[in-house]
Tab-separated table of C-alpha atoms and ligand atoms in Angstrom:
chain	number	residue	atom	x	y	z
A	209	UNK	CA	102.902	80.085	136.014
A	210	UNK	CA	103.179	81.963	132.907
A	211	UNK	CA	106.160	84.479	132.746
A	212	UNK	CA	105.104	85.888	129.568
A	213	UNK	CA	101.575	87.011	129.821
A	214	UNK	CA	99.150	88.653	127.704
A	215	UNK	CA	96.201	91.175	128.471
A	216	UNK	CA	92.728	90.061	129.262
A	217	UNK	CA	90.631	89.193	126.154
A	218	UNK	CA	93.886	88.649	124.310
A	219	UNK	CA	92.854	87.038	121.116
A	220	UNK	CA	94.505	83.862	120.081
A	221	UNK	CA	94.133	82.439	116.531
A	222	UNK	CA	95.623	80.790	113.380
A	223	UNK	CA	95.634	81.812	109.838
A	224	UNK	CA	95.225	80.194	106.439
A	225	UNK	CA	94.448	81.513	102.878
A	226	UNK	CA	92.125	79.684	100.213
A	227	UNK	CA	94.631	78.830	97.497
A	228	UNK	CA	96.766	77.100	100.026
A	229	UNK	CA	94.531	74.938	101.671
A	230	UNK	CA	91.262	74.547	100.082
A	231	UNK	CA	91.779	72.350	96.879
A	232	UNK	CA	88.700	71.861	94.839
A	233	UNK	CA	90.106	74.023	92.247
A	234	UNK	CA	87.471	73.634	89.472
A	235	UNK	CA	84.522	72.101	91.446
A	236	UNK	CA	80.910	73.608	91.942
A	237	UNK	CA	81.484	76.348	89.369
A	238	UNK	CA	84.755	77.500	90.596
A	239	UNK	CA	86.599	79.888	88.112
A	240	UNK	CA	90.342	79.608	87.213
A	241	UNK	CA	92.562	81.714	89.370
A	242	UNK	CA	95.977	83.028	88.119
A	243	UNK	CA	97.469	80.502	90.717
A	244	UNK	CA	95.593	77.724	88.962
A	245	UNK	CA	97.025	78.698	85.569
A	246	UNK	CA	100.574	79.329	87.137
A	247	UNK	CA	100.937	75.778	88.620
A	248	UNK	CA	99.413	74.340	85.535
A	249	UNK	CA	102.325	75.655	83.521
A	250	UNK	CA	105.199	73.266	83.835
A	251	UNK	CA	108.420	74.548	85.254
A	252	UNK	CA	106.931	77.060	87.587
A	253	UNK	CA	106.764	75.184	90.998
A	254	UNK	CA	109.165	72.685	91.907
A	255	UNK	CA	108.268	69.165	91.878
A	256	UNK	CA	105.125	69.970	89.876
A	257	UNK	CA	103.165	70.672	92.980
A	258	UNK	CA	99.895	72.435	92.744
A	259	UNK	CA	96.890	73.145	95.004
A	260	UNK	CA	94.538	71.216	92.915
A	261	UNK	CA	93.583	69.159	96.143
A	262	UNK	CA	95.919	70.733	98.948
A	263	UNK	CA	94.598	70.251	102.329
A	264	UNK	CA	91.251	69.257	100.886
A	265	UNK	CA	89.814	72.004	103.234
A	266	UNK	CA	86.857	72.433	100.851
A	267	UNK	CA	85.659	69.182	101.415
A	268	UNK	CA	86.630	68.600	105.178
A	269	UNK	CA	86.104	72.027	106.561
A	270	UNK	CA	83.924	70.526	109.204
A	271	UNK	CA	86.844	68.452	110.618
A	272	UNK	CA	89.367	71.541	110.182
A	273	UNK	CA	87.000	73.419	112.522
A	274	UNK	CA	86.811	70.742	114.975
A	275	UNK	CA	90.583	70.707	114.601
A	276	UNK	CA	90.516	74.389	115.593
A	277	UNK	CA	88.330	73.657	118.698
A	278	UNK	CA	90.945	71.246	119.832
A	279	UNK	CA	93.433	73.754	119.597
A	280	UNK	CA	91.180	76.211	121.660
A	281	UNK	CA	91.413	78.795	118.905
A	282	UNK	CA	89.255	82.126	119.616
A	283	UNK	CA	89.694	83.231	116.133
A	284	UNK	CA	90.275	82.100	112.450
A	285	UNK	CA	91.721	84.046	109.760
A	286	UNK	CA	91.014	82.630	106.357
A	287	UNK	CA	90.555	84.119	102.716
A	288	UNK	CA	87.710	84.134	100.440
A	289	UNK	CA	88.781	82.980	96.833
A	290	UNK	CA	87.473	85.649	94.674
A	291	UNK	CA	86.893	83.058	91.590
A	292	UNK	CA	85.165	80.501	93.646
A	293	UNK	CA	82.735	83.256	94.051
A	294	UNK	CA	82.794	85.103	90.781
A	295	UNK	CA	84.300	82.691	88.242
A	296	UNK	CA	84.684	85.457	85.723
A	297	UNK	CA	85.865	87.991	88.299
A	298	UNK	CA	82.783	90.090	87.801
A	299	UNK	CA	79.077	89.661	86.603
A	300	UNK	CA	77.296	86.517	87.741
A	301	UNK	CA	77.681	85.258	91.470
A	302	UNK	CA	78.266	81.606	91.800
A	303	UNK	CA	76.036	80.546	94.492
A	304	UNK	CA	78.046	77.297	95.461
A	305	UNK	CA	80.891	79.256	95.951
A	306	UNK	CA	79.603	81.873	98.190
A	307	UNK	CA	77.676	79.093	99.935
A	308	UNK	CA	80.904	77.091	101.049
A	309	UNK	CA	81.961	80.253	102.955
A	310	UNK	CA	78.771	81.055	104.495
A	311	UNK	CA	78.950	77.425	105.628
A	312	UNK	CA	82.239	77.792	107.136
A	313	UNK	CA	81.332	80.788	108.873
A	314	UNK	CA	78.424	79.112	110.384
A	315	UNK	CA	80.492	76.218	111.848
A	316	UNK	CA	82.864	78.606	113.036
A	317	UNK	CA	80.274	80.535	114.907
A	318	UNK	CA	78.892	77.322	116.318
A	319	UNK	CA	82.199	76.354	117.681
A	320	UNK	CA	82.483	80.068	119.218
A	321	UNK	CA	85.454	80.687	117.120
A	322	UNK	CA	85.499	84.470	115.486
A	323	UNK	CA	85.864	84.593	111.593
A	324	UNK	CA	88.282	87.003	110.236
A	325	UNK	CA	88.119	86.577	106.362
A	326	UNK	CA	90.908	88.223	104.094
A	327	UNK	CA	89.215	89.276	100.743
A	328	UNK	CA	91.933	88.839	98.653
A	329	UNK	CA	94.966	86.499	99.574
A	330	UNK	CA	96.472	86.352	95.973
A	331	UNK	CA	93.906	84.278	93.845
A	332	UNK	CA	92.810	86.400	91.215
A	333	UNK	CA	90.349	85.404	88.504
A	334	UNK	CA	92.500	84.504	85.497
A	335	UNK	CA	89.723	86.256	83.465
A	336	UNK	CA	90.760	89.541	85.087
A	337	UNK	CA	94.369	88.720	84.586
A	338	UNK	CA	93.773	88.000	80.945
A	339	UNK	CA	92.415	91.621	80.706
A	340	UNK	CA	95.706	93.023	82.336
A	341	UNK	CA	95.351	91.677	86.125
A	342	UNK	CA	96.640	94.274	88.716
A	343	UNK	CA	98.303	96.432	85.891
A	344	UNK	CA	95.018	97.263	84.548
A	345	UNK	CA	93.110	100.054	86.230
A	346	UNK	CA	89.515	98.290	85.917
A	347	UNK	CA	90.602	95.429	88.322
A	348	UNK	CA	90.477	98.194	91.196
A	349	UNK	CA	86.766	98.867	90.208
A	350	UNK	CA	86.089	95.162	89.868
A	351	UNK	CA	87.672	94.413	93.281
A	352	UNK	CA	85.460	97.274	94.779
A	353	UNK	CA	82.427	95.577	93.510
A	354	UNK	CA	83.668	92.009	94.673
A	355	UNK	CA	84.473	93.518	98.275
A	356	UNK	CA	81.192	94.994	98.306
A	357	UNK	CA	79.126	91.906	97.301
A	358	UNK	CA	81.202	89.494	99.610
A	359	UNK	CA	80.817	91.818	102.772
A	360	UNK	CA	77.057	92.733	101.843
A	361	UNK	CA	76.331	88.748	101.824
A	362	UNK	CA	78.294	87.524	104.882
A	363	UNK	CA	78.145	90.599	106.965
A	364	UNK	CA	75.225	89.713	108.823
A	365	UNK	CA	77.504	87.196	110.483
A	366	UNK	CA	80.937	88.612	110.081
A	367	UNK	CA	81.964	92.124	111.569
A	368	UNK	CA	85.735	91.964	111.335
A	369	UNK	CA	87.301	92.167	108.017
A	370	UNK	CA	90.915	92.293	106.040
A	371	UNK	CA	90.979	93.680	102.646
A	372	UNK	CA	94.462	92.412	101.394
A	373	UNK	CA	96.887	90.130	102.210
A	374	UNK	CA	100.536	91.289	101.765
A	375	UNK	CA	99.634	93.806	98.958
A	376	UNK	CA	103.282	94.746	98.083
A	377	UNK	CA	104.197	90.906	98.204
A	378	UNK	CA	101.703	89.917	95.793
A	379	UNK	CA	103.051	92.979	93.446
A	380	UNK	CA	106.607	92.224	93.764
A	381	UNK	CA	106.655	88.490	93.744
A	382	UNK	CA	103.880	88.543	90.731
A	383	UNK	CA	104.988	91.440	88.559
A	384	UNK	CA	108.656	92.247	89.394
A	385	UNK	CA	110.253	89.017	90.253
A	386	UNK	CA	107.991	86.684	88.559
A	387	UNK	CA	108.439	83.837	91.031
A	388	UNK	CA	104.753	83.937	91.778
A	389	UNK	CA	101.468	84.244	89.474
A	390	UNK	CA	101.005	85.833	87.024
A	391	UNK	CA	105.071	85.268	86.718
A	392	UNK	CA	105.577	88.516	85.017
A	393	UNK	CA	108.938	90.373	85.425
A	394	UNK	CA	108.640	94.231	84.566
A	395	UNK	CA	109.135	96.869	86.691
A	396	UNK	CA	107.584	99.464	85.197
A	397	UNK	CA	104.256	97.369	85.069
A	398	UNK	CA	104.935	96.441	88.746
A	399	UNK	CA	105.221	100.013	89.787
A	400	UNK	CA	101.985	101.073	88.294
A	401	UNK	CA	100.405	97.776	89.643
A	402	UNK	CA	101.198	98.958	93.334
A	403	UNK	CA	99.149	102.092	92.524
A	404	UNK	CA	96.299	100.367	91.114
A	405	UNK	CA	96.211	97.746	94.086
A	406	UNK	CA	96.355	100.957	96.334
A	407	UNK	CA	93.453	102.680	94.741
A	408	UNK	CA	91.721	99.267	95.010
A	409	UNK	CA	92.501	98.934	98.672
A	410	UNK	CA	90.800	102.254	99.244
A	411	UNK	CA	87.979	102.086	97.034
A	412	UNK	CA	87.075	98.470	98.509
A	413	UNK	CA	87.445	99.910	102.180
A	414	UNK	CA	84.865	102.655	101.162
A	415	UNK	CA	82.560	100.192	99.598
A	416	UNK	CA	82.532	97.586	102.143
A	417	UNK	CA	81.827	100.121	104.952
A	418	UNK	CA	78.861	101.076	102.819
A	419	UNK	CA	77.343	97.932	103.665
A	420	UNK	CA	76.712	98.763	107.179
A	421	UNK	CA	78.000	95.605	108.396
A	422	UNK	CA	81.731	96.237	109.228
A	423	UNK	CA	82.393	97.186	112.645
A	424	UNK	CA	86.357	96.653	112.249
A	425	UNK	CA	88.402	96.797	109.001
A	426	UNK	CA	91.780	96.290	108.516
A	427	UNK	CA	94.394	94.919	105.918
A	428	UNK	CA	97.353	92.237	106.682
A	429	UNK	CA	100.742	93.775	105.598
A	430	UNK	CA	103.975	92.246	105.317
A	431	UNK	CA	106.434	93.908	107.449
A	432	UNK	CA	110.074	92.905	108.170
A	433	UNK	CA	112.418	94.332	110.695
A	434	UNK	CA	114.870	96.369	108.641
A	435	UNK	CA	118.021	97.182	110.049
A	436	UNK	CA	121.171	99.069	108.535
A	437	UNK	CA	124.214	97.135	108.026
A	438	UNK	CA	126.487	99.380	109.822
A	439	UNK	CA	125.969	102.571	112.086
A	440	UNK	CA	126.920	104.947	109.401
A	441	UNK	CA	124.364	107.886	108.501
A	442	UNK	CA	124.207	106.442	105.014
A	443	UNK	CA	123.280	102.864	105.911
A	444	UNK	CA	120.776	104.130	108.233
A	445	UNK	CA	118.842	106.389	105.731
A	446	UNK	CA	118.969	103.340	103.331
A	447	UNK	CA	117.384	100.959	106.019
A	448	UNK	CA	114.778	103.918	106.613
A	449	UNK	CA	114.188	104.151	102.844
A	450	UNK	CA	113.774	100.138	102.611
A	451	UNK	CA	111.304	100.379	105.725
A	452	UNK	CA	109.065	102.935	104.212
A	453	UNK	CA	108.773	100.670	100.843
A	454	UNK	CA	108.462	97.330	102.469
A	455	UNK	CA	106.372	98.346	105.212
A	456	UNK	CA	104.253	101.501	104.734
A	457	UNK	CA	103.485	101.289	100.795
A	458	UNK	CA	100.216	100.358	101.128
A	459	UNK	CA	99.534	101.878	104.918
A	460	UNK	CA	100.843	105.340	104.722
A	461	UNK	CA	98.574	105.718	101.638
A	462	UNK	CA	95.109	104.387	102.903
A	463	UNK	CA	95.934	106.256	106.572
A	464	UNK	CA	97.083	109.662	105.252
A	465	UNK	CA	96.484	109.653	101.639
A	466	UNK	CA	100.098	109.926	100.398
A	467	UNK	CA	103.154	107.513	99.518
A	468	UNK	CA	105.650	107.613	102.209
A	469	UNK	CA	108.974	109.142	100.877
A	470	UNK	CA	110.662	105.894	100.246
A	471	UNK	CA	112.460	106.440	96.858
A	472	UNK	CA	115.899	108.358	96.824
A	473	UNK	CA	115.528	111.697	95.307
A	474	UNK	CA	111.329	111.407	95.789
A	475	UNK	CA	108.952	109.062	94.520
A	476	UNK	CA	107.997	109.701	90.766
A	477	UNK	CA	104.267	109.714	90.683
A	478	UNK	CA	104.494	109.515	86.844
A	479	UNK	CA	106.127	106.194	87.093
A	480	UNK	CA	103.349	104.992	89.333
A	481	UNK	CA	100.980	106.095	86.818
A	482	UNK	CA	98.930	108.586	89.346
A	483	UNK	CA	96.083	110.131	87.291
A	484	UNK	CA	94.446	113.595	88.185
A	485	UNK	CA	92.158	112.654	91.229
A	486	UNK	CA	93.798	109.624	92.270
A	487	UNK	CA	95.583	110.812	95.354
A	488	UNK	CA	92.181	112.097	96.475
A	489	UNK	CA	90.842	108.471	96.404
A	490	UNK	CA	93.665	107.143	98.724
A	491	UNK	CA	92.383	107.953	102.364
A	492	UNK	CA	90.119	106.045	103.970
A	493	UNK	CA	91.377	105.166	107.322
A	494	UNK	CA	91.477	101.938	108.761
A	495	UNK	CA	90.236	100.485	112.139
A	496	UNK	CA	93.184	98.417	112.828
A	497	UNK	CA	96.494	97.276	111.339
A	498	UNK	CA	97.567	93.668	110.467
A	499	UNK	CA	101.011	92.954	110.617
A	500	UNK	CA	102.557	89.634	109.052
A	501	UNK	CA	106.130	89.223	110.385
A	502	UNK	CA	108.595	86.705	110.222
A	503	UNK	CA	112.278	87.916	109.827
A	504	UNK	CA	114.620	90.421	109.369
A	505	UNK	CA	116.511	92.124	106.435
A	506	UNK	CA	119.603	94.176	106.828
A	507	UNK	CA	120.420	96.897	104.469
A	508	UNK	CA	123.310	98.875	102.987
A	509	UNK	CA	123.346	102.300	101.221
A	510	UNK	CA	124.024	101.512	97.630
A	511	UNK	CA	124.046	104.068	95.081
A	512	UNK	CA	123.874	101.704	91.899
A	513	UNK	CA	120.776	100.758	93.154
A	514	UNK	CA	118.279	103.239	90.767
A	515	UNK	CA	115.091	102.819	93.233
A	516	UNK	CA	115.769	102.706	96.730
A	517	UNK	CA	119.644	103.257	96.377
A	518	UNK	CA	119.687	100.540	98.945
A	519	UNK	CA	120.899	96.850	98.762
A	520	UNK	CA	120.355	93.817	101.256
A	521	UNK	CA	123.222	92.310	102.891
A	522	UNK	CA	123.402	88.697	103.786
A	523	UNK	CA	124.653	88.237	107.013
A	524	UNK	CA	126.853	85.082	107.248
A	525	UNK	CA	126.235	83.682	110.796
A	526	UNK	CA	122.514	84.482	110.961
A	527	UNK	CA	120.138	81.865	112.433
A	528	UNK	CA	117.569	80.868	109.641
A	529	UNK	CA	114.509	79.082	109.019
A	530	UNK	CA	113.692	76.006	106.603
A	531	UNK	CA	112.934	78.818	104.025
A	532	UNK	CA	116.180	80.801	104.628
A	533	UNK	CA	114.341	83.365	106.839
A	534	UNK	CA	116.685	85.439	109.120
A	535	UNK	CA	115.142	84.550	112.519
A	536	UNK	CA	115.298	87.759	114.615
A	537	UNK	CA	112.686	87.762	117.710
A	538	UNK	CA	113.363	91.281	118.308
A	539	UNK	CA	111.999	92.406	114.853
A	540	UNK	CA	108.339	91.639	115.899
A	541	UNK	CA	108.754	94.059	118.986
A	542	UNK	CA	110.518	96.694	117.110
A	543	UNK	CA	107.799	97.059	114.197
A	544	UNK	CA	104.800	96.785	116.454
A	545	UNK	CA	106.182	99.781	118.768
A	546	UNK	CA	107.129	101.585	115.761
A	547	UNK	CA	103.673	101.155	113.998
A	548	UNK	CA	101.941	101.930	117.307
A	549	UNK	CA	103.931	105.315	117.794
A	550	UNK	CA	103.398	106.107	114.279
A	551	UNK	CA	99.772	105.298	113.442
A	552	UNK	CA	98.135	104.660	117.194
A	553	UNK	CA	95.927	102.229	115.623
A	554	UNK	CA	95.057	98.792	117.466
A	555	UNK	CA	97.455	96.050	116.042
A	556	UNK	CA	96.708	92.432	115.201
A	557	UNK	CA	99.651	90.227	114.254
A	558	UNK	CA	97.890	88.420	111.492
A	559	UNK	CA	100.964	85.999	110.645
A	560	UNK	CA	103.746	84.913	112.470
A	561	UNK	CA	105.513	81.464	112.295
A	562	UNK	CA	108.158	79.461	110.700
A	563	UNK	CA	108.862	76.406	108.220
A	564	UNK	CA	110.981	73.536	109.163
A	565	UNK	CA	111.062	70.104	107.691
A	566	UNK	CA	108.954	68.440	110.292
A	567	UNK	CA	108.705	64.490	110.086
A	568	UNK	CA	106.569	61.967	111.739
A	569	UNK	CA	108.183	59.600	114.410
A	570	UNK	CA	107.231	55.954	114.367
A	571	UNK	CA	104.735	56.330	117.349
A	572	UNK	CA	102.985	58.684	114.900
A	573	UNK	CA	103.860	61.808	116.914
A	574	UNK	CA	105.369	65.114	115.242
A	575	UNK	CA	108.014	66.965	117.549
A	576	UNK	CA	109.088	70.441	116.182
A	577	UNK	CA	111.188	71.955	118.987
A	578	UNK	CA	112.729	74.510	116.472
A	579	UNK	CA	109.231	75.710	115.649
A	580	UNK	CA	108.574	75.901	119.369
A	581	UNK	CA	111.576	77.788	120.260
A	582	UNK	CA	110.972	80.310	117.328
A	583	UNK	CA	107.282	80.795	118.621
A	584	UNK	CA	108.515	81.224	122.279
A	585	UNK	CA	110.793	83.852	121.377
A	586	UNK	CA	108.523	85.997	119.177
A	587	UNK	CA	105.669	85.739	121.432
A	588	UNK	CA	107.888	86.919	124.050
A	589	UNK	CA	108.743	90.010	122.029
A	590	UNK	CA	104.950	90.523	121.150
A	591	UNK	CA	104.438	90.624	124.893
A	592	UNK	CA	107.414	92.947	125.522
A	593	UNK	CA	105.866	95.352	122.928
A	594	UNK	CA	102.584	95.342	124.615
A	595	UNK	CA	104.298	96.022	128.044
A	596	UNK	CA	105.727	98.979	126.434
A	597	UNK	CA	102.259	100.454	125.612
A	598	UNK	CA	101.256	99.241	122.404
A	599	UNK	CA	97.751	98.011	121.697
A	600	UNK	CA	98.120	94.654	120.329
A	601	UNK	CA	94.683	92.768	120.324
A	602	UNK	CA	95.722	89.399	119.109
A	603	UNK	CA	98.040	86.847	117.285
A	604	UNK	CA	97.115	84.879	114.492
A	605	UNK	CA	100.059	82.015	113.910
A	606	UNK	CA	101.001	81.032	110.463
A	607	UNK	CA	99.637	78.397	109.999
A	608	UNK	CA	96.723	75.735	111.256
A	609	UNK	CA	98.224	73.058	109.138
A	610	UNK	CA	101.021	72.365	106.571
A	611	UNK	CA	99.693	73.513	103.364
A	612	UNK	CA	100.831	74.759	99.866
A	613	UNK	CA	103.573	77.226	100.131
A	614	UNK	CA	103.271	78.846	96.757
A	615	UNK	CA	106.477	78.825	94.721
A	616	UNK	CA	107.956	76.167	97.217
A	617	UNK	CA	104.969	73.975	96.726
A	618	UNK	CA	104.771	71.438	99.876
A	619	UNK	CA	108.602	71.283	100.433
A	620	UNK	CA	107.811	73.869	103.269
A	621	UNK	CA	106.035	72.966	106.264
A	622	UNK	CA	104.658	75.945	108.412
A	623	UNK	CA	101.726	73.992	110.431
A	624	UNK	CA	101.307	73.463	113.947
A	625	UNK	CA	99.374	70.530	112.602
A	626	UNK	CA	101.186	68.045	110.286
A	627	UNK	CA	99.341	66.866	107.066
A	628	UNK	CA	100.007	63.934	105.201
A	629	UNK	CA	99.370	64.948	101.610
A	630	UNK	CA	98.719	61.305	100.682
A	631	UNK	CA	96.246	60.240	103.286
A	632	UNK	CA	95.240	63.959	104.481
A	633	UNK	CA	95.584	62.893	107.936
A	634	UNK	CA	96.166	65.612	110.508
A	635	UNK	CA	98.475	65.521	113.401
A	636	UNK	CA	98.549	68.303	115.900
A	637	UNK	CA	102.401	68.844	116.321
A	638	UNK	CA	104.299	69.576	119.777
A	639	UNK	CA	103.917	73.170	118.614
A	640	UNK	CA	100.087	72.962	118.429
A	641	UNK	CA	100.084	71.071	121.640
A	642	UNK	CA	102.076	74.007	123.280
A	643	UNK	CA	100.062	76.544	121.412
A	644	UNK	CA	96.619	75.223	123.040
A	645	UNK	CA	98.276	75.525	126.293
A	646	UNK	CA	99.254	79.092	125.768
A	647	UNK	CA	95.679	79.835	124.954
A	648	UNK	CA	94.538	78.280	128.060
A	649	UNK	CA	96.777	79.990	130.216
A	650	UNK	CA	96.748	83.285	128.037
A	651	UNK	CA	100.655	83.071	128.352
A	652	UNK	CA	103.727	80.694	129.000
A	653	UNK	CA	106.678	79.830	131.051
A	654	UNK	CA	109.802	80.880	129.472
B	758	NOJ	C1	103.324	85.302	103.746
B	758	NOJ	C2	101.688	84.704	103.228
B	758	NOJ	O1	100.876	85.716	103.511
B	758	NOJ	C3	101.355	83.261	103.147
B	758	NOJ	O2	100.540	83.080	102.456
B	758	NOJ	C4	102.651	82.347	103.246
B	758	NOJ	O3	102.462	81.201	103.249
B	758	NOJ	C5	103.336	82.914	104.782
B	758	NOJ	N1	103.618	84.128	104.665
B	758	NOJ	C6	104.711	81.889	104.571
B	758	NOJ	O4	105.612	82.532	103.627
């Protein structure tokens, strides 16, 4: 009997993203994306790994939907590659590109699996990057137009949509830290890009609703459990500033038409490049909130830090994943409860999971007890948040199968299905078999 159980109708799914699984990077008229350019630049990704082939999902999507059926998934979160549909980012539609997503949607619906597409999971058309990418205001217009066109074409069959995946993440990693495409390190450009992406998010939300097809619209935000390093008032205030920037920078805007008070001394709208009329465009409230959550960050007050006056503290004894994420299951509970209390919208966990270096045993099986343990502990905390009154509608595990983990290439395996990248053989791991039972029972013994 499950001791951790979920409400009736709770939606169980898995999540993926186009660049991480599809491969077929230059097939059937697809345009180059910023990730194609990035990985083909020597030295950017260790081992020279690329998503050129990845899981070859573009050719194997039918088998992959069969895999989802085997796992018993109710729903599947995937993303649409903008340059596959619009090779130049704008202008002429590449029919073979959009047809791929139409076929995928049909296959899912036939299998009784609800599609949940994300319109943008980081693979910007390189042609738009050449004009400035997310640091150029025109990109917001182009995104609005792209989003409308995609939803207009697939909306007869797809009713629930996500606009962005981790918008703060792609700006910070791509424009400030430079470890993701397009590999820029420029803090003033990054700040302006957050505002342009915020405008794009709201403009696209408004546009896709105009198609008349959308029943529920959300965005998937990276959120972390953020905790003060000590109980001092200064550290608590620093953790709060960090929470607002990391977790709310793209949510408070679309919900309430303003930036959360994150920067010490106030947000500088000039630094964000806010122009007259912009703030009026931001508010376009979502129907649900997607939360991607993996770990925790510990934060101390730091007067030397010019922005948030906050600094991350690395706890030496922390339990960590293969990718160095601090494992802290309570974080998912704490964040859900706060977001529910502050925004009162239905929540979907749009990503949660972990990487560990799994290996195939001689008998061909893949056991991953550490992932299993992680999932049990996090899911128990999701259930606890629901018991506390939060309206959490579903959980999308990251990820269906091992795939291309961005700047880490293939070195990080997050899947509940093992992929042999030489042969493309898929093997459901121990955690995947367990997840199938969780779905059947709508809970688990813990
Ligand atoms: C965040 C991203 O949305 C996804 O693309 C990535 O693979 C996972 N988290 C794991 O790092």
